[in-house]
Coordinates of N, CA and C in Angstrom, one line a residue:
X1 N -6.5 -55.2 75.9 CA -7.2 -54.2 75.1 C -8.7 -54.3 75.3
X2 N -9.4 -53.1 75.7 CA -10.7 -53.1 75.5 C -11.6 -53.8 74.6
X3 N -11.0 -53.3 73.8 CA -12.2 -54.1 72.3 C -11.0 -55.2 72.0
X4 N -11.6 -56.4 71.9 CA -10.7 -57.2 71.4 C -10.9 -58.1 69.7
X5 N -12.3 -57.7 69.4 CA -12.1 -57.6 67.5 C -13.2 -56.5 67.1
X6 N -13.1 -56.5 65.8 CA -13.6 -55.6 65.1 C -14.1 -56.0 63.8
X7 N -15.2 -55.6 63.2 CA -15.3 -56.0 61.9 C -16.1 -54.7 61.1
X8 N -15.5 -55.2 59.5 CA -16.5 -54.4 58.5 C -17.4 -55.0 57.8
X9 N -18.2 -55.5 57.5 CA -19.2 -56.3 56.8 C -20.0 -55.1 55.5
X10 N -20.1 -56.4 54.4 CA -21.4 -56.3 53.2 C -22.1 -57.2 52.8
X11 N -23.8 -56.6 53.1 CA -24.0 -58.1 53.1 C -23.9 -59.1 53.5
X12 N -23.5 -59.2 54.7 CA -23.0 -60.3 55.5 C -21.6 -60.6 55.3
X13 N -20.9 -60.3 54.3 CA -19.5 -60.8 53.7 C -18.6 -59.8 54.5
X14 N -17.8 -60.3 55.1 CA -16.5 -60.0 55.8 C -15.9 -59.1 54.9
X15 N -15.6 -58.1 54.9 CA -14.6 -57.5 54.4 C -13.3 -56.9 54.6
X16 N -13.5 -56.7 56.2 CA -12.2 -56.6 57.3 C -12.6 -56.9 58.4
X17 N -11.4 -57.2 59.0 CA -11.5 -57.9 60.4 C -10.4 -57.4 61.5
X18 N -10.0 -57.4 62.6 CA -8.8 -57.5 63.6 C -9.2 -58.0 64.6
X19 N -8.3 -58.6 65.5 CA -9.0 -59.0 66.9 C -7.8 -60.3 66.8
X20 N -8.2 -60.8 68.3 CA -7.0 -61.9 68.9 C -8.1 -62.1 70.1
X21 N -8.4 -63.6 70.2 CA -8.9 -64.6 70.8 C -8.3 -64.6 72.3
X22 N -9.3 -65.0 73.3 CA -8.4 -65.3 74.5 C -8.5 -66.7 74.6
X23 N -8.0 -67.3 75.5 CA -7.3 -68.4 75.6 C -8.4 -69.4 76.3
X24 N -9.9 -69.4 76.0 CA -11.1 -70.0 76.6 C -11.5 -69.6 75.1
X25 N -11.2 -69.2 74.1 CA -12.1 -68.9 72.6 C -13.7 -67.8 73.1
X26 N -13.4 -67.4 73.9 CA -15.1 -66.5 74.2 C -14.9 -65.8 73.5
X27 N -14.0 -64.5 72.9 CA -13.4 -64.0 71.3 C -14.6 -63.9 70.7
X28 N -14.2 -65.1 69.9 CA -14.9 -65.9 68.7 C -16.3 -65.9 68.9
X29 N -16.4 -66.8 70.3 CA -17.6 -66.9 70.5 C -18.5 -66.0 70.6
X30 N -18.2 -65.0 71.0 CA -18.9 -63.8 71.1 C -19.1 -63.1 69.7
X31 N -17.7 -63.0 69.1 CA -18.2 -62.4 67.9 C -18.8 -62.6 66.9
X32 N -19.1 -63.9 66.7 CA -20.1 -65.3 65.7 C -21.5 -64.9 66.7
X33 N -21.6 -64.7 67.8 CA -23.1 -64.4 68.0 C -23.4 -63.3 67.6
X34 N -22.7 -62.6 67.9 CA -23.0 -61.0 67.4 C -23.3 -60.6 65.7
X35 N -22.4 -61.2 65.1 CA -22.3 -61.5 63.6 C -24.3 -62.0 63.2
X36 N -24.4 -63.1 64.1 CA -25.8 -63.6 63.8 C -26.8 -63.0 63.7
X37 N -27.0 -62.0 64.8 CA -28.2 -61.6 65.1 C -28.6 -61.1 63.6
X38 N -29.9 -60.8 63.5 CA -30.6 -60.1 62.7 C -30.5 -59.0 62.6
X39 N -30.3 -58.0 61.0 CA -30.1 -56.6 61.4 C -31.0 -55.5 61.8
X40 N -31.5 -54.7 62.1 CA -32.5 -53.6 62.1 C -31.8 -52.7 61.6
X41 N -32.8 -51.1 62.2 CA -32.0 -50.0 61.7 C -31.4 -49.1 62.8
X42 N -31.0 -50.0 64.1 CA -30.5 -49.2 65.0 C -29.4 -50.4 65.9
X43 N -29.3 -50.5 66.7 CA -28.0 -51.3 67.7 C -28.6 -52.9 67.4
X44 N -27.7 -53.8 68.1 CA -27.9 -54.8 68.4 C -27.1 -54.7 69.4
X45 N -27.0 -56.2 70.2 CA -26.6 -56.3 71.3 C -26.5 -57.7 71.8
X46 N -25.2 -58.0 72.3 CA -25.7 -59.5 72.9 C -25.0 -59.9 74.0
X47 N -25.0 -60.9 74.7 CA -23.9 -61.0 76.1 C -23.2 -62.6 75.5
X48 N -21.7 -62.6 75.7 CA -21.6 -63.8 75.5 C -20.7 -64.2 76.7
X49 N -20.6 -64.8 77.8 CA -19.5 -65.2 78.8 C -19.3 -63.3 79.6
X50 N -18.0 -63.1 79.9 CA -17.4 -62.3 79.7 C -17.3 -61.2 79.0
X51 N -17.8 -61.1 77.4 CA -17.8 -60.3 76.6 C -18.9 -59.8 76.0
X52 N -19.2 -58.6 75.4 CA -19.9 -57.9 75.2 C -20.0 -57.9 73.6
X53 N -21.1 -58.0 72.6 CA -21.1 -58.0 71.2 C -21.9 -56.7 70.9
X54 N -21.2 -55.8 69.6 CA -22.4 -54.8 69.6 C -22.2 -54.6 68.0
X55 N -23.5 -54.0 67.5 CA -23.4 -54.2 66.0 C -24.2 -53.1 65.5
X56 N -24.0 -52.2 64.6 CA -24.9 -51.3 64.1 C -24.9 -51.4 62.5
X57 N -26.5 -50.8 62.2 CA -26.2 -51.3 60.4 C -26.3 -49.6 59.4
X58 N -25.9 -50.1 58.5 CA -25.9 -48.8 57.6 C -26.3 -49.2 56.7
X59 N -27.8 -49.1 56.3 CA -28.9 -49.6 55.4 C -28.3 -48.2 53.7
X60 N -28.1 -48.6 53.0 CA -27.6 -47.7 52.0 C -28.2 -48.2 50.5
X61 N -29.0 -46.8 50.0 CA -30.3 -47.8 49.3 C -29.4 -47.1 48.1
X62 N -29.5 -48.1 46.9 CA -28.6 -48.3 45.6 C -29.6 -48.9 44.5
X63 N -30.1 -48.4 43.3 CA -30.6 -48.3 42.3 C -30.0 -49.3 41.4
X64 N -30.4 -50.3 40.7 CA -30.0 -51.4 40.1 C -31.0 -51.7 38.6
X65 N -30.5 -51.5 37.5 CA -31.2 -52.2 36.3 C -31.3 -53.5 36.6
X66 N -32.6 -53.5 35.9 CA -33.0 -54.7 35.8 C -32.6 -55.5 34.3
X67 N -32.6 -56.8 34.1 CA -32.0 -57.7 33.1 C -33.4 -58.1 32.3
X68 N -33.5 -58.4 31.0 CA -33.9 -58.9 30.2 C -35.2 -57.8 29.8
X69 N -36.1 -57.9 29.4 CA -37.4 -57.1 28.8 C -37.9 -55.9 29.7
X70 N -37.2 -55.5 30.4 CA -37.3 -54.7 32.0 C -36.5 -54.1 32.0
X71 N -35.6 -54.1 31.1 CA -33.9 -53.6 31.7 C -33.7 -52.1 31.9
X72 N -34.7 -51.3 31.2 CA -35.0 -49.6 31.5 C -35.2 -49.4 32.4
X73 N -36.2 -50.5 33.4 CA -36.6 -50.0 34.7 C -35.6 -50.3 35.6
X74 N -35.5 -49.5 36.5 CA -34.5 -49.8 37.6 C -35.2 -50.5 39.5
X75 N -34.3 -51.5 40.0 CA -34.8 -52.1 40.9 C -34.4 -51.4 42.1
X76 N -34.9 -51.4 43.4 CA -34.7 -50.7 44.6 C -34.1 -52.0 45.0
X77 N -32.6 -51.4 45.5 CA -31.7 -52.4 46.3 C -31.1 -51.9 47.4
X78 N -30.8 -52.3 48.8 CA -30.2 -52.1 49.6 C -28.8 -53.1 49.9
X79 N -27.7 -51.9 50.1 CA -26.6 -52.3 50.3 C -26.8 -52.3 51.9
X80 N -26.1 -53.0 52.5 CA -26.4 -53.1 54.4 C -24.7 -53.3 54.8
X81 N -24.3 -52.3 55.1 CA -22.9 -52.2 55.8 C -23.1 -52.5 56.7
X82 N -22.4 -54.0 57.9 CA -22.5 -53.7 59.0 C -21.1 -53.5 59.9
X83 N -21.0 -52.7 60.7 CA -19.7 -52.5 61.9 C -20.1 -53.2 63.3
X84 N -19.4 -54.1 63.7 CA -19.4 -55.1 64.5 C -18.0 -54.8 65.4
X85 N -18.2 -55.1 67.3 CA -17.0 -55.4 68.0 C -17.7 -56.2 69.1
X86 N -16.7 -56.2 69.5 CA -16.5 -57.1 70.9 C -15.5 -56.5 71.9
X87 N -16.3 -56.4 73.1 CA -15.7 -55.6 73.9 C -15.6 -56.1 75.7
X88 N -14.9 -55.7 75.9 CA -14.5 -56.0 77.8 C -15.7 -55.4 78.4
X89 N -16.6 -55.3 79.4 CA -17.7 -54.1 79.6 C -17.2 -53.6 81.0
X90 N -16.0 -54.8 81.6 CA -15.6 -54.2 82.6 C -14.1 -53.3 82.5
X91 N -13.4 -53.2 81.4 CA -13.1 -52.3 81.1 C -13.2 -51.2 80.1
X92 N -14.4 -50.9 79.5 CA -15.2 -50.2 78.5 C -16.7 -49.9 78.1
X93 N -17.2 -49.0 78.6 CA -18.3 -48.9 78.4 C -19.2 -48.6 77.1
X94 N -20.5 -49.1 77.3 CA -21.0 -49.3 75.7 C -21.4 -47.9 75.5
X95 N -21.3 -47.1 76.0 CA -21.2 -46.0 75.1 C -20.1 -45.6 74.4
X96 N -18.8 -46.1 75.0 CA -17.4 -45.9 74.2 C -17.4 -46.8 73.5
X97 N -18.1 -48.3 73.5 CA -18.0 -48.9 72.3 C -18.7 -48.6 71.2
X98 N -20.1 -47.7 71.5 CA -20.7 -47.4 70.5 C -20.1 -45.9 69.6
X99 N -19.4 -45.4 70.2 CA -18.4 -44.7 69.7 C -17.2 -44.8 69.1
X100 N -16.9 -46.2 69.3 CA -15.7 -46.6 68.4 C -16.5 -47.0 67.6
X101 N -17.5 -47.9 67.3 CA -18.2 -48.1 65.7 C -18.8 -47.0 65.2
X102 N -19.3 -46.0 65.6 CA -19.7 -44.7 65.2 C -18.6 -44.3 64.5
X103 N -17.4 -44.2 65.2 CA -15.8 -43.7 64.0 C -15.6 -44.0 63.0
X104 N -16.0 -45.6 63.3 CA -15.4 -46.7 62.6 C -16.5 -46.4 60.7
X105 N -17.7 -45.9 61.4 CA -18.6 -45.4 59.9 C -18.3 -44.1 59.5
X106 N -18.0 -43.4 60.2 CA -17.5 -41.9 59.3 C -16.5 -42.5 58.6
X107 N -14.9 -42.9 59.4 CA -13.5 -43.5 58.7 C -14.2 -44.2 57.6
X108 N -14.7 -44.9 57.5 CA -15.3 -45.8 56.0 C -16.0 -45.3 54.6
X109 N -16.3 -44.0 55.5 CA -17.5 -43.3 54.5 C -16.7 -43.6 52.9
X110 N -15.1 -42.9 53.6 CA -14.8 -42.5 51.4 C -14.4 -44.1 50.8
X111 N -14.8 -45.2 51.6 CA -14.0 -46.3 50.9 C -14.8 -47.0 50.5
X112 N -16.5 -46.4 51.5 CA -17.4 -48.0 50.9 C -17.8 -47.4 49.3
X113 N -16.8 -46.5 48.6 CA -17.6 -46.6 47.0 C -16.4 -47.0 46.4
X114 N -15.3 -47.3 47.1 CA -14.4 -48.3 46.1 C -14.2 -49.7 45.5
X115 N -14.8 -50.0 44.6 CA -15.0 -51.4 43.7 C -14.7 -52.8 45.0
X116 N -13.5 -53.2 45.4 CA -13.3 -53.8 46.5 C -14.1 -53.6 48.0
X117 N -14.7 -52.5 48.0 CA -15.5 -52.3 49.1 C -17.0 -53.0 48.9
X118 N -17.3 -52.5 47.5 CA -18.6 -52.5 46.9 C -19.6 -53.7 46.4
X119 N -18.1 -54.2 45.7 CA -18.6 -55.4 45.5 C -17.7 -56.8 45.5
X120 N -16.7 -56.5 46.5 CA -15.3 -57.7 46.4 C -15.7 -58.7 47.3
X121 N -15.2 -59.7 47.7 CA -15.8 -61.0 48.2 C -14.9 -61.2 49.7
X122 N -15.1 -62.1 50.8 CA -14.9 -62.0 51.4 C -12.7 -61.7 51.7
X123 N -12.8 -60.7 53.1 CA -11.8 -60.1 53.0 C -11.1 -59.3 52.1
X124 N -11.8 -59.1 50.9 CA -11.1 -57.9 50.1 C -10.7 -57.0 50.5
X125 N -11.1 -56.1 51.3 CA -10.5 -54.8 52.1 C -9.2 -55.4 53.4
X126 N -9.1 -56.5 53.9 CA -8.4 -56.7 54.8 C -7.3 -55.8 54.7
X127 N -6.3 -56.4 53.4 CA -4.7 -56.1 53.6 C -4.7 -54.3 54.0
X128 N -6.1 -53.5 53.4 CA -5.8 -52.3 53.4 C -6.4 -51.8 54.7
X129 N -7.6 -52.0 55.0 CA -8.3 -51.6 55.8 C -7.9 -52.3 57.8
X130 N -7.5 -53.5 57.9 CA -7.4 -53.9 58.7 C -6.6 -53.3 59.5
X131 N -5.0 -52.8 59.2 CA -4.5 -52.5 60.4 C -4.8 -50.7 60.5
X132 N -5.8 -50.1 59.8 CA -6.5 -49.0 60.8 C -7.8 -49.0 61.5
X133 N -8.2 -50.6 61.6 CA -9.2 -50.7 62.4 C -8.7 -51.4 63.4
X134 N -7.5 -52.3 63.9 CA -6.5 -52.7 64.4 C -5.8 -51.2 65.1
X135 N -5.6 -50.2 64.8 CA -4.9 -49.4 65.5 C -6.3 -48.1 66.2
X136 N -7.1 -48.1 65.5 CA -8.7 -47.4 66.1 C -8.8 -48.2 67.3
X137 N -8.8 -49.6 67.3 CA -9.1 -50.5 68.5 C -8.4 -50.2 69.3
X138 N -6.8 -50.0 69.3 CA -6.1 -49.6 70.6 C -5.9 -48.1 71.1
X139 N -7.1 -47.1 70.2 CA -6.5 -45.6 70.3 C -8.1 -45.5 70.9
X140 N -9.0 -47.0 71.3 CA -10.4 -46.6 71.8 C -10.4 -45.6 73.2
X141 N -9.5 -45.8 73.9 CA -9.5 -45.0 75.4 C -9.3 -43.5 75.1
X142 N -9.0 -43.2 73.8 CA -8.7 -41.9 73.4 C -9.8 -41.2 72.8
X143 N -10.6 -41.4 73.0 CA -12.0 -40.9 72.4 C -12.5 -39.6 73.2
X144 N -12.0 -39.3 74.0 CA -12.6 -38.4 74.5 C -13.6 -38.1 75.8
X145 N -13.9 -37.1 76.3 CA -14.9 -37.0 77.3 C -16.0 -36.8 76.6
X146 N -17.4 -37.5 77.6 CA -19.0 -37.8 77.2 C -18.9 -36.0 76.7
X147 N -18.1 -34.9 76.7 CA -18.9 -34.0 76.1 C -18.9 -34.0 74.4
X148 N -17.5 -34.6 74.1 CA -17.1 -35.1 72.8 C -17.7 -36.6 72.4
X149 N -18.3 -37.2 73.3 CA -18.9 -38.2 72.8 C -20.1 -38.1 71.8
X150 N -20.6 -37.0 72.6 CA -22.2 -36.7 72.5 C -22.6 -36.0 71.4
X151 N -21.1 -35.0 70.8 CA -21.1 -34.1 69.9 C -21.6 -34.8 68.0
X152 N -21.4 -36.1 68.0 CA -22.4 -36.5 66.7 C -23.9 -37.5 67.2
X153 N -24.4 -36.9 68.6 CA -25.4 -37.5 68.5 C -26.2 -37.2 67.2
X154 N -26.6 -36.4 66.9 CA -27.5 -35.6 66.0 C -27.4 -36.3 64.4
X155 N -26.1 -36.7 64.1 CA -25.6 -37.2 62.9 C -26.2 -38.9 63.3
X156 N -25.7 -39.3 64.3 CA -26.1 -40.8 64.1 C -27.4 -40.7 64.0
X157 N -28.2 -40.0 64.7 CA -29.8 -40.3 64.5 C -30.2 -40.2 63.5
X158 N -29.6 -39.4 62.3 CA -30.2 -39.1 61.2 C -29.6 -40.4 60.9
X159 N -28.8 -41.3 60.7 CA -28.1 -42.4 60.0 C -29.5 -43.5 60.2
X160 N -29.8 -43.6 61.3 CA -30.9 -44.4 61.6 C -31.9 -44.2 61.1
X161 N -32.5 -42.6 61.1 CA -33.5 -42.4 60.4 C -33.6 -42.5 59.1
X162 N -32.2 -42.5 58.4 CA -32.4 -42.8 56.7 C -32.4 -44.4 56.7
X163 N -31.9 -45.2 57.5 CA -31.9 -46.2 57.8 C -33.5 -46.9 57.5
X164 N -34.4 -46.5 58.1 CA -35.2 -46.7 58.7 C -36.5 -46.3 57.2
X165 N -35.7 -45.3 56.6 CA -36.8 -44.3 54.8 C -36.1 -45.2 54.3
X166 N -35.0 -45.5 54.3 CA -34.5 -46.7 52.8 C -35.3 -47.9 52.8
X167 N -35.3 -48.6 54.2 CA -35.8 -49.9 54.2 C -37.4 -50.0 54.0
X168 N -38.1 -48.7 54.4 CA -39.4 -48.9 54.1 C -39.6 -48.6 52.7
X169 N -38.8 -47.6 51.6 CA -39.0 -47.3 50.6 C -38.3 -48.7 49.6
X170 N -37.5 -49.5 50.3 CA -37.4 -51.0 49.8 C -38.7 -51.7 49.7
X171 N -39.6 -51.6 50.4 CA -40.8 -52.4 51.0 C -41.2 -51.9 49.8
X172 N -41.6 -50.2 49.9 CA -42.5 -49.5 48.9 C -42.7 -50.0 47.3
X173 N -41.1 -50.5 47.0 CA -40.9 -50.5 45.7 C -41.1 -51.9 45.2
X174 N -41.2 -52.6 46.1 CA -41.7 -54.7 46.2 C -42.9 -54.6 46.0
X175 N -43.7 -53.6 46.8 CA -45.1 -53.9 46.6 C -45.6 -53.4 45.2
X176 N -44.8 -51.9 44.7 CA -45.1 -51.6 43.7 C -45.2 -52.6 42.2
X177 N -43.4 -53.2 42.4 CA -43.2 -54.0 41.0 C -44.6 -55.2 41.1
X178 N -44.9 -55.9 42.2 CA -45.8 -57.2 42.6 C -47.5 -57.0 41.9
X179 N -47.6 -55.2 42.4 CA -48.9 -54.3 42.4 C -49.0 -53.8 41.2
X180 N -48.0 -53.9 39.9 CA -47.9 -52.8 39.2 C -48.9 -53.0 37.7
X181 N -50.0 -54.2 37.9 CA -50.3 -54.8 36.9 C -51.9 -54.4 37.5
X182 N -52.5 -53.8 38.6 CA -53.4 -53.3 39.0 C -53.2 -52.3 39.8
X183 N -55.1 -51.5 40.0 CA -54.9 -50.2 40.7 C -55.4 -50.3 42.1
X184 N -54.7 -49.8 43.0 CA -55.3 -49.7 44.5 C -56.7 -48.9 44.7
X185 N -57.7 -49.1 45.1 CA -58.3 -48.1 45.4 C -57.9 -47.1 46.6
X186 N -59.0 -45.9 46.6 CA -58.3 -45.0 47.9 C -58.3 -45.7 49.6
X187 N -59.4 -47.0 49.2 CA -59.1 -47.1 50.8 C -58.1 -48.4 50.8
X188 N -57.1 -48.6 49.9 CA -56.3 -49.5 50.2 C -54.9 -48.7 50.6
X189 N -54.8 -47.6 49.9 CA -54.4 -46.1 49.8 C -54.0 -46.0 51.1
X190 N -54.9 -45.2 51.8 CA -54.8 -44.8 53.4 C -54.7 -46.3 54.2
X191 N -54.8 -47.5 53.7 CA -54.4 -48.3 54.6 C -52.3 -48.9 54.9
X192 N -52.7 -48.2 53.3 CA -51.0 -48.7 53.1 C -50.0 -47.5 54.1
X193 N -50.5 -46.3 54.1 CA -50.3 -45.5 54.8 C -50.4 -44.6 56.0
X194 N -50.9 -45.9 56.9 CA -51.3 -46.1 58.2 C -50.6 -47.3 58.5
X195 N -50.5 -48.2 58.0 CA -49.5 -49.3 58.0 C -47.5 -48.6 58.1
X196 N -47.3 -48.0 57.5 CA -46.6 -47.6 57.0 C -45.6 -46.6 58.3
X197 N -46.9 -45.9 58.6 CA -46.7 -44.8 59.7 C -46.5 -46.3 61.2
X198 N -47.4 -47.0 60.8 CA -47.1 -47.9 62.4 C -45.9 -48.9 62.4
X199 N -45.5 -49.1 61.1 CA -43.7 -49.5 60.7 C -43.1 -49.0 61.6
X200 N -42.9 -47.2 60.8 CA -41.8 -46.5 61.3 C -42.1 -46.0 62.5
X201 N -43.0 -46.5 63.0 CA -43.0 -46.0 65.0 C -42.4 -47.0 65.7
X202 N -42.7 -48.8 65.4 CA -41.6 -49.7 65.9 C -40.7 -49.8 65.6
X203 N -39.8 -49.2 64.4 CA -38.2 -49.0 63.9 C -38.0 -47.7 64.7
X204 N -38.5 -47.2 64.9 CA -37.7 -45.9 66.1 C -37.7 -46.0 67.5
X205 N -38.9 -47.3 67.6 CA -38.6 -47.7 69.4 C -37.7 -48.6 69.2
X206 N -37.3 -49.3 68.0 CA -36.6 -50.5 68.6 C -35.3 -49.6 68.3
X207 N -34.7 -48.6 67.8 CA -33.6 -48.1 66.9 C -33.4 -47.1 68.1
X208 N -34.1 -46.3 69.1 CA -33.8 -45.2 69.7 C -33.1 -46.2 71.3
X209 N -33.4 -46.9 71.3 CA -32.7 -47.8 72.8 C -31.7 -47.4 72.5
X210 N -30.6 -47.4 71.6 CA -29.3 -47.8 71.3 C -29.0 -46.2 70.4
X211 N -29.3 -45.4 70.6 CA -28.8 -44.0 70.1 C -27.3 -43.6 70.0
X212 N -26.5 -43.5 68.8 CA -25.2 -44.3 68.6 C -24.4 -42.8 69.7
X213 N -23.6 -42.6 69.9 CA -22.5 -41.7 70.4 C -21.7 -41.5 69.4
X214 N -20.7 -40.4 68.9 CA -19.5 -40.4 67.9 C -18.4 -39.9 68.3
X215 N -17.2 -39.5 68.1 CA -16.4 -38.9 68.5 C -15.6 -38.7 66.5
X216 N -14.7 -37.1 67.3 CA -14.2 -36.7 66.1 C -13.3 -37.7 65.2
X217 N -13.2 -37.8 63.9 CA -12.9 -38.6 63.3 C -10.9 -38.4 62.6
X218 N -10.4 -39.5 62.3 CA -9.2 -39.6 61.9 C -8.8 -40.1 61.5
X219 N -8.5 -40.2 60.3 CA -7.8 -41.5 59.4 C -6.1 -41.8 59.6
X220 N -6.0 -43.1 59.4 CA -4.6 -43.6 60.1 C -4.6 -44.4 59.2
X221 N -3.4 -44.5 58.2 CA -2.9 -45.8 57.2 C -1.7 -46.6 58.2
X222 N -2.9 -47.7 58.2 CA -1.7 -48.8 58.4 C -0.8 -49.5 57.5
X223 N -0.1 -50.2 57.9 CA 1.1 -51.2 57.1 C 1.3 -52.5 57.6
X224 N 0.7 -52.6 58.8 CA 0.7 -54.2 59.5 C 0.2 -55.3 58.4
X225 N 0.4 -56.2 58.6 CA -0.6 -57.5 58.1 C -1.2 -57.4 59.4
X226 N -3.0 -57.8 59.8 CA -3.6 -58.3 60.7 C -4.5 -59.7 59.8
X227 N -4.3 -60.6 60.9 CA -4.6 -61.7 60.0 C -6.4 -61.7 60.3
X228 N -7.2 -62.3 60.0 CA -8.2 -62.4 59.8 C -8.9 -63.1 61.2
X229 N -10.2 -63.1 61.9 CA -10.2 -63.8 63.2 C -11.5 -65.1 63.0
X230 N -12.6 -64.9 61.8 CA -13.7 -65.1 62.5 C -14.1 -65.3 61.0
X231 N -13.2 -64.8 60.1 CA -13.7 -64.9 58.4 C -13.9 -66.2 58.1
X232 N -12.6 -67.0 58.0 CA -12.6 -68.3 57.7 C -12.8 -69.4 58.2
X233 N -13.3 -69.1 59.5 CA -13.8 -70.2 60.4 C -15.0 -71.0 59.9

C-alpha cells in the first residue's frame, strides 16, 4: 500500500490513527519524525530510510473565557489540527500524498466540532474514525488525474492563508492582554505593523513551497477495528 499510516492529531494528541509497520520498523520511525517536527502554516516534510513523512496543519482560532476577575473577557486560543502520513515515494507521489491529506481535512471538517474530536484525549476518535482513514489510505490510487488534483488548489491556499491571520492575530492578542495596562505611541504603532507585514511574508514563503493539492471528497463509514500504530508507543 502506498501510504502505509495515517494520522489525525489535536494538539499534539493522537486522535486516530491506521497504518502497519514493515518488518525493519522504518513505519514508526518515520512517522515519530514526522509527528516531531515543528508546526507552521503550510507542509512539513521529512525523509526517513525509505519512507517519506508529510504533515500539514489546520491552525483553527477558538475564543475562550477567561477564569477568575477576568472571566467577561475572552482569551485568543488556537486549536491546531494536524493530518499526518507516511508514504512509499517510489510508489506515490507527494502530490498524491498531499492530496490524500487534503481529503483527509475536508472528510474531518463535520467531526472536528464533535465533543470527542474537540476535546477527548488520546485516541478518542479511533474506534469511529480509523477504519475510514484506513480505507482513504487504500482508495489513495483513486484520486484522480493532476486535472482533479489541482481542482482545490484555490481552497487549500486560503486554508493556509487563514492559517497564517489566526496565528498572527494569536500574537496580536498576547501582546494586547501583556500591553493592555499602557498606551503605544504612533511610532510603536507603525512599527508593530511593519513587523507584522514582514511575519506574514516569511509564513507565505515558508507555506507556498508545499501548496496543498485536493481531490473530490467522500465519506465512507467504516466497521473494522484498526488498532492504533504510533499512539501508545
Amino acid at each position: 500500500m502506498p501510504i502505509s499510516w495515517s494520522s489525525v492529531s489535536r494538539d499534539g494528541i493522537i486522535l486516530a490513527e491506521a497504518g502497519q509497520d514493515d518488518k525493519d520498523g522504518g513505519v514508526v520511525k518515520a512517522a515519530q519524525k514526522i509527528s516531531s517536527v515543528k508546526p507552521t502554516a503550510g507542509w512539513e516534510k521529512v525523509k526517513s530510510g525509505k519512507h517519506r513523512g508529510l504533515k500539514f496543519h489546520l491552525h483553527e482560532l477558538a475564543n475562550t473565557e477567561l477564569d477568575g476577575n477576568y472571566g467577561e473577557e475572552n482569551s485568543v486560543k488556537i486549536l491546531l489540527w494536524t493530518f499526518s502520513c507516511v508514504y512509499d515515494p517510489n510508489e506515490l507521489s507527494e502530490d498524491y500524498a498531499k492530496a490524500f491529506l487534503t481529503k483527509i481535512v475536508y472528510v474531518t471538517e463535520p467531526l472536528r466540532g464533535m465533543p470527542w474530536w474537540r476535546d477527548g484525549g488520546l485516541l478518542s476518535a479511533q474506534p469511529s474514525f480509523a477504519p475510514t482513514l484506513q480505507q482513504q489510505m487504500e482508495n489513495v490510487e483513486q484520486l484522480g488525474q493532476l486535472a482533479t488534483l489541482n481542482q482545490h488548489l484555490s481552497e487549500t491556499k486560503e486554508i493556509m492563508a487563514t492559517n497564517i491571520e489566526n496565528i498572527l492575530e494569536r500574537g496580536e492578542a498576547i501582546e494586547e492582554l501583556e500591553d493592555q495596562a499602557s498606551k503605544l505611541d504612533e511610532m510603536s504603532k507603525v512599527f508593530k505593523t511593519k513587523a507584522k507585514q514582514v511575519r506574514r511574508f516569511k509564513m507565505w514563503q515558508n507555506a507556498k513551497h508545499g501548496v496543498v493539492v485536493g481531490s473530490a471528497i467522500t465519506t465512507v463509514v467504516g466497521v473494522a477495528v484498526i488498532p492504533p500504530l504510533i499512539a501508545l508507543l
